[in-house]
C-alpha positions as semicolon CSV with decimal commas, in nm:
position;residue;x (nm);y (nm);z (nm)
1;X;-1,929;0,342;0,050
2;X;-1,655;0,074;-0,036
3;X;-1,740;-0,041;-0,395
4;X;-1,479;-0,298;-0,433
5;X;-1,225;-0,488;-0,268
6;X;-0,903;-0,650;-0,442
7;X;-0,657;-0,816;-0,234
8;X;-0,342;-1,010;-0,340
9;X;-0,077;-1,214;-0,158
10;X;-0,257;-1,143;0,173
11;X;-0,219;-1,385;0,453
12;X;-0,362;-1,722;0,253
13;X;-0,565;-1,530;0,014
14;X;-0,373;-1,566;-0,363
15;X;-0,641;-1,333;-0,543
16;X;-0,984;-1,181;-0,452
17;X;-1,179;-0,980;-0,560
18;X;-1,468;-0,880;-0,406
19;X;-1,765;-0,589;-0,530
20;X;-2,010;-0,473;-0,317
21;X;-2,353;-0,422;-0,349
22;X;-2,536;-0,017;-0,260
23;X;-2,595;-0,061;0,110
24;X;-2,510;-0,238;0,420
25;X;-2,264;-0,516;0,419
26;X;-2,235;-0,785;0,649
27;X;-1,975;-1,085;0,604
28;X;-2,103;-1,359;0,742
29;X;-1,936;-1,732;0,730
30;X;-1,818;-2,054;0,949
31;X;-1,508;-2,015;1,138
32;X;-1,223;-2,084;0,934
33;X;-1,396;-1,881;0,633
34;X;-1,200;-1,593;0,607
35;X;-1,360;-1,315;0,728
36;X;-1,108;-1,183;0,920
37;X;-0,874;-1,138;0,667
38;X;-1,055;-0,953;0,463
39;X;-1,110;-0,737;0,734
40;X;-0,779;-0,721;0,831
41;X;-0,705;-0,657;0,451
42;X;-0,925;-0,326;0,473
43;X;-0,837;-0,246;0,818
44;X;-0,464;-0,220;0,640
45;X;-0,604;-0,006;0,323
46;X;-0,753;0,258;0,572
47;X;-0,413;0,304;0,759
48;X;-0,387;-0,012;0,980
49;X;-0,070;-0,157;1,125
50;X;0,137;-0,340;0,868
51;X;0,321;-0,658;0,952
52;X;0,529;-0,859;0,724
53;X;0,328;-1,133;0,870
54;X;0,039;-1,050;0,621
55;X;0,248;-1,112;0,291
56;X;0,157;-1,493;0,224
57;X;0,401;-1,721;0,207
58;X;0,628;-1,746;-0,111
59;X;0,552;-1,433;-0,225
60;X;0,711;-1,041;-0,236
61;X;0,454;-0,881;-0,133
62;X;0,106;-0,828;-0,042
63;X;-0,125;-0,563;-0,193
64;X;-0,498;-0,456;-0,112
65;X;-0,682;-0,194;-0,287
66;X;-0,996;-0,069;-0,210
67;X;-1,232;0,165;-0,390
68;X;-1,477;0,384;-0,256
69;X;-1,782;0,547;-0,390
70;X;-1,782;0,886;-0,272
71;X;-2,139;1,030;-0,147
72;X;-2,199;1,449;-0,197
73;X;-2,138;1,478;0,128
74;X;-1,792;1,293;0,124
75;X;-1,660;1,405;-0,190
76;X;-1,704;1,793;-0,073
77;X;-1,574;1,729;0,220
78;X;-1,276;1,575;0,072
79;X;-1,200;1,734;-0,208
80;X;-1,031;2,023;-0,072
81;X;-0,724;1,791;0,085
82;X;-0,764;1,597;-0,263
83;X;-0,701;1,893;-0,455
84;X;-0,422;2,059;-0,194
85;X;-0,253;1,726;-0,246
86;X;-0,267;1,620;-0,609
87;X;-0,497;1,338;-0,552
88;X;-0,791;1,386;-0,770
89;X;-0,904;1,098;-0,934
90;X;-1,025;1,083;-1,349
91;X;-1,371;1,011;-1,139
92;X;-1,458;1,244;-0,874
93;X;-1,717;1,024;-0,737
94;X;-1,499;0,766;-0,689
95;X;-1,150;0,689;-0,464
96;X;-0,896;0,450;-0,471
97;X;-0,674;0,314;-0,196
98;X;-0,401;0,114;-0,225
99;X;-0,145;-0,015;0,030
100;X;0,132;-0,249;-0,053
101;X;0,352;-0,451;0,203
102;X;0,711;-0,571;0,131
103;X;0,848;-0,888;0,270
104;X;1,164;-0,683;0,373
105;X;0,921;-0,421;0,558
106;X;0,824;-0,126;0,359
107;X;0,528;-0,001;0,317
108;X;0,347;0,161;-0,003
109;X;0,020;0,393;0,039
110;X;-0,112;0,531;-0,245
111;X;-0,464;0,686;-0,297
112;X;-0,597;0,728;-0,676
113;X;-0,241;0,564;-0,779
114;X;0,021;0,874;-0,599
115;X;0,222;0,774;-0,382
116;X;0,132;0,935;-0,031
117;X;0,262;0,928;0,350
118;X;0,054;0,677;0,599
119;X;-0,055;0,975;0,756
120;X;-0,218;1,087;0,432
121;X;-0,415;0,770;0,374
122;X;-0,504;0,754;0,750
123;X;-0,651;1,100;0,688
124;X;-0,863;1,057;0,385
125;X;-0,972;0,724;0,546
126;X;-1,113;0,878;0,836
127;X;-1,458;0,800;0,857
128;X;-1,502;0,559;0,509
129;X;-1,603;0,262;0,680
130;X;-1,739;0,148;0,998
131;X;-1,613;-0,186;1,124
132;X;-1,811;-0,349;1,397
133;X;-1,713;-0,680;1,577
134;X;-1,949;-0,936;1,754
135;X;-1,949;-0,825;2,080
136;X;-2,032;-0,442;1,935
Protein backbone atom coordinates (compact mmCIF):
# COMPACT_ATOMS: atom_id res chain seq x y z
CA UNK A 1 0.00 0.00 0.00
CA UNK A 2 1.70 3.43 -0.89
CA UNK A 3 2.11 5.23 2.51
CA UNK A 4 3.54 8.40 1.28
CA UNK A 5 4.29 10.38 -1.59
CA UNK A 6 7.13 13.18 -1.84
CA UNK A 7 7.71 14.82 -5.02
CA UNK A 8 10.11 17.71 -5.85
CA UNK A 9 10.82 19.81 -8.94
CA UNK A 10 8.17 17.82 -10.85
CA UNK A 11 6.43 19.42 -13.73
CA UNK A 12 4.90 22.71 -11.67
CA UNK A 13 4.90 21.03 -8.39
CA UNK A 14 7.98 22.85 -6.11
CA UNK A 15 7.34 20.48 -2.98
CA UNK A 16 4.63 17.93 -1.93
CA UNK A 17 4.18 15.85 0.17
CA UNK A 18 1.46 13.76 0.36
CA UNK A 19 0.54 10.61 3.20
CA UNK A 20 -1.99 8.34 2.69
CA UNK A 21 -4.53 7.06 4.69
CA UNK A 22 -5.01 2.58 5.26
CA UNK A 23 -7.23 1.86 2.29
CA UNK A 24 -8.46 2.91 -1.00
CA UNK A 25 -7.39 6.14 -2.50
CA UNK A 26 -9.08 8.10 -4.93
CA UNK A 27 -7.78 11.68 -6.13
CA UNK A 28 -10.40 13.53 -7.00
CA UNK A 29 -10.28 17.46 -8.12
CA UNK A 30 -11.37 20.18 -10.95
CA UNK A 31 -9.45 20.12 -14.05
CA UNK A 32 -6.45 22.04 -13.76
CA UNK A 33 -5.90 20.50 -10.08
CA UNK A 34 -3.13 18.41 -10.50
CA UNK A 35 -3.99 15.09 -10.46
CA UNK A 36 -2.25 14.01 -13.21
CA UNK A 37 0.93 14.86 -12.11
CA UNK A 38 0.95 13.22 -9.26
CA UNK A 39 0.11 10.35 -11.10
CA UNK A 40 2.50 10.81 -13.53
CA UNK A 41 4.97 11.40 -10.54
CA UNK A 42 4.21 7.70 -9.29
CA UNK A 43 3.76 6.28 -12.62
CA UNK A 44 7.72 7.47 -12.87
CA UNK A 45 8.66 5.95 -9.21
CA UNK A 46 7.28 2.46 -10.36
CA UNK A 47 9.48 2.43 -13.58
CA UNK A 48 7.65 4.85 -15.96
CA UNK A 49 9.16 6.63 -18.92
CA UNK A 50 11.33 9.54 -17.91
CA UNK A 51 11.38 12.76 -19.89
CA UNK A 52 13.38 15.76 -19.15
CA UNK A 53 10.11 17.40 -19.73
CA UNK A 54 9.05 16.54 -16.07
CA UNK A 55 11.98 18.52 -14.30
CA UNK A 56 10.16 22.01 -13.69
CA UNK A 57 11.46 24.81 -14.99
CA UNK A 58 14.61 26.47 -13.37
CA UNK A 59 15.57 23.66 -11.67
CA UNK A 60 18.33 20.46 -11.92
CA UNK A 61 16.31 18.03 -11.39
CA UNK A 62 13.22 16.40 -10.42
CA UNK A 63 12.87 13.73 -7.69
CA UNK A 64 9.80 11.56 -6.45
CA UNK A 65 9.93 9.11 -3.75
CA UNK A 66 7.43 6.93 -2.75
CA UNK A 67 7.06 4.62 0.22
CA UNK A 68 5.21 1.60 0.49
CA UNK A 69 3.83 -0.35 3.32
CA UNK A 70 4.52 -3.82 2.67
CA UNK A 71 1.52 -6.41 3.49
CA UNK A 72 2.71 -10.33 4.67
CA UNK A 73 1.94 -11.29 1.59
CA UNK A 74 4.19 -8.67 -0.27
CA UNK A 75 7.02 -8.54 1.93
CA UNK A 76 7.53 -12.56 1.56
CA UNK A 77 7.14 -12.41 -1.68
CA UNK A 78 9.70 -9.81 -2.03
CA UNK A 79 12.09 -10.35 0.20
CA UNK A 80 13.95 -12.96 -1.48
CA UNK A 81 15.02 -10.42 -4.60
CA UNK A 82 15.47 -7.80 -1.60
CA UNK A 83 17.86 -9.89 0.08
CA UNK A 84 19.66 -11.40 -3.36
CA UNK A 85 20.12 -7.72 -4.10
CA UNK A 86 21.16 -5.82 -1.01
CA UNK A 87 18.01 -3.94 -0.68
CA UNK A 88 16.66 -4.57 2.69
CA UNK A 89 15.40 -1.76 4.34
CA UNK A 90 16.10 -0.84 8.51
CA UNK A 91 12.07 -1.63 8.30
CA UNK A 92 11.04 -4.71 6.69
CA UNK A 93 7.52 -3.71 6.53
CA UNK A 94 8.22 -0.87 4.76
CA UNK A 95 9.90 0.16 1.03
CA UNK A 96 11.20 3.05 -0.41
CA UNK A 97 11.41 4.17 -4.03
CA UNK A 98 13.10 6.81 -5.33
CA UNK A 99 13.69 8.01 -8.92
CA UNK A 100 15.52 11.12 -9.81
CA UNK A 101 15.55 12.89 -13.33
CA UNK A 102 18.43 15.13 -14.58
CA UNK A 103 17.86 18.06 -16.81
CA UNK A 104 20.78 16.70 -19.01
CA UNK A 105 18.89 13.15 -19.14
CA UNK A 106 19.98 10.69 -16.62
CA UNK A 107 18.13 8.87 -14.68
CA UNK A 108 18.56 7.73 -10.85
CA UNK A 109 16.47 4.62 -9.36
CA UNK A 110 17.07 3.74 -6.10
CA UNK A 111 14.90 1.52 -3.77
CA UNK A 112 15.56 1.79 0.21
CA UNK A 113 18.38 4.51 -0.82
CA UNK A 114 20.89 1.84 -3.31
CA UNK A 115 21.29 2.71 -6.28
CA UNK A 116 19.62 0.06 -8.71
CA UNK A 117 19.06 -0.54 -12.65
CA UNK A 118 15.38 0.59 -14.07
CA UNK A 119 14.85 -2.88 -14.56
CA UNK A 120 15.27 -3.48 -10.84
CA UNK A 121 12.76 -0.90 -9.73
CA UNK A 122 10.35 -1.98 -12.56
CA UNK A 123 10.62 -5.40 -10.93
CA UNK A 124 9.99 -4.76 -7.32
CA UNK A 125 7.22 -2.36 -8.55
CA UNK A 126 5.36 -4.93 -10.20
CA UNK A 127 2.11 -5.16 -8.78
CA UNK A 128 2.37 -2.11 -5.82
CA UNK A 129 -0.25 -0.06 -7.13
CA UNK A 130 -3.13 -0.20 -9.34
CA UNK A 131 -3.80 2.89 -11.42
CA UNK A 132 -7.18 3.18 -12.99
CA UNK A 133 -8.31 6.03 -15.39
CA UNK A 134 -11.92 7.33 -16.06
CA UNK A 135 -12.92 5.43 -18.76
CA UNK A 136 -11.64 2.05 -16.68
Amino acid sequence: MLKELHIRDFAIIDELHLTFPPGFIVLTGETGAGKSIIIDAVELVLGGRADTTVVRAGAKRALVEATFQLDPARRATLQPLLEREGLEGDEPDLLVLSREVRVEGRSICRINGRAVTLALLREVAQGLVDIHGQSE
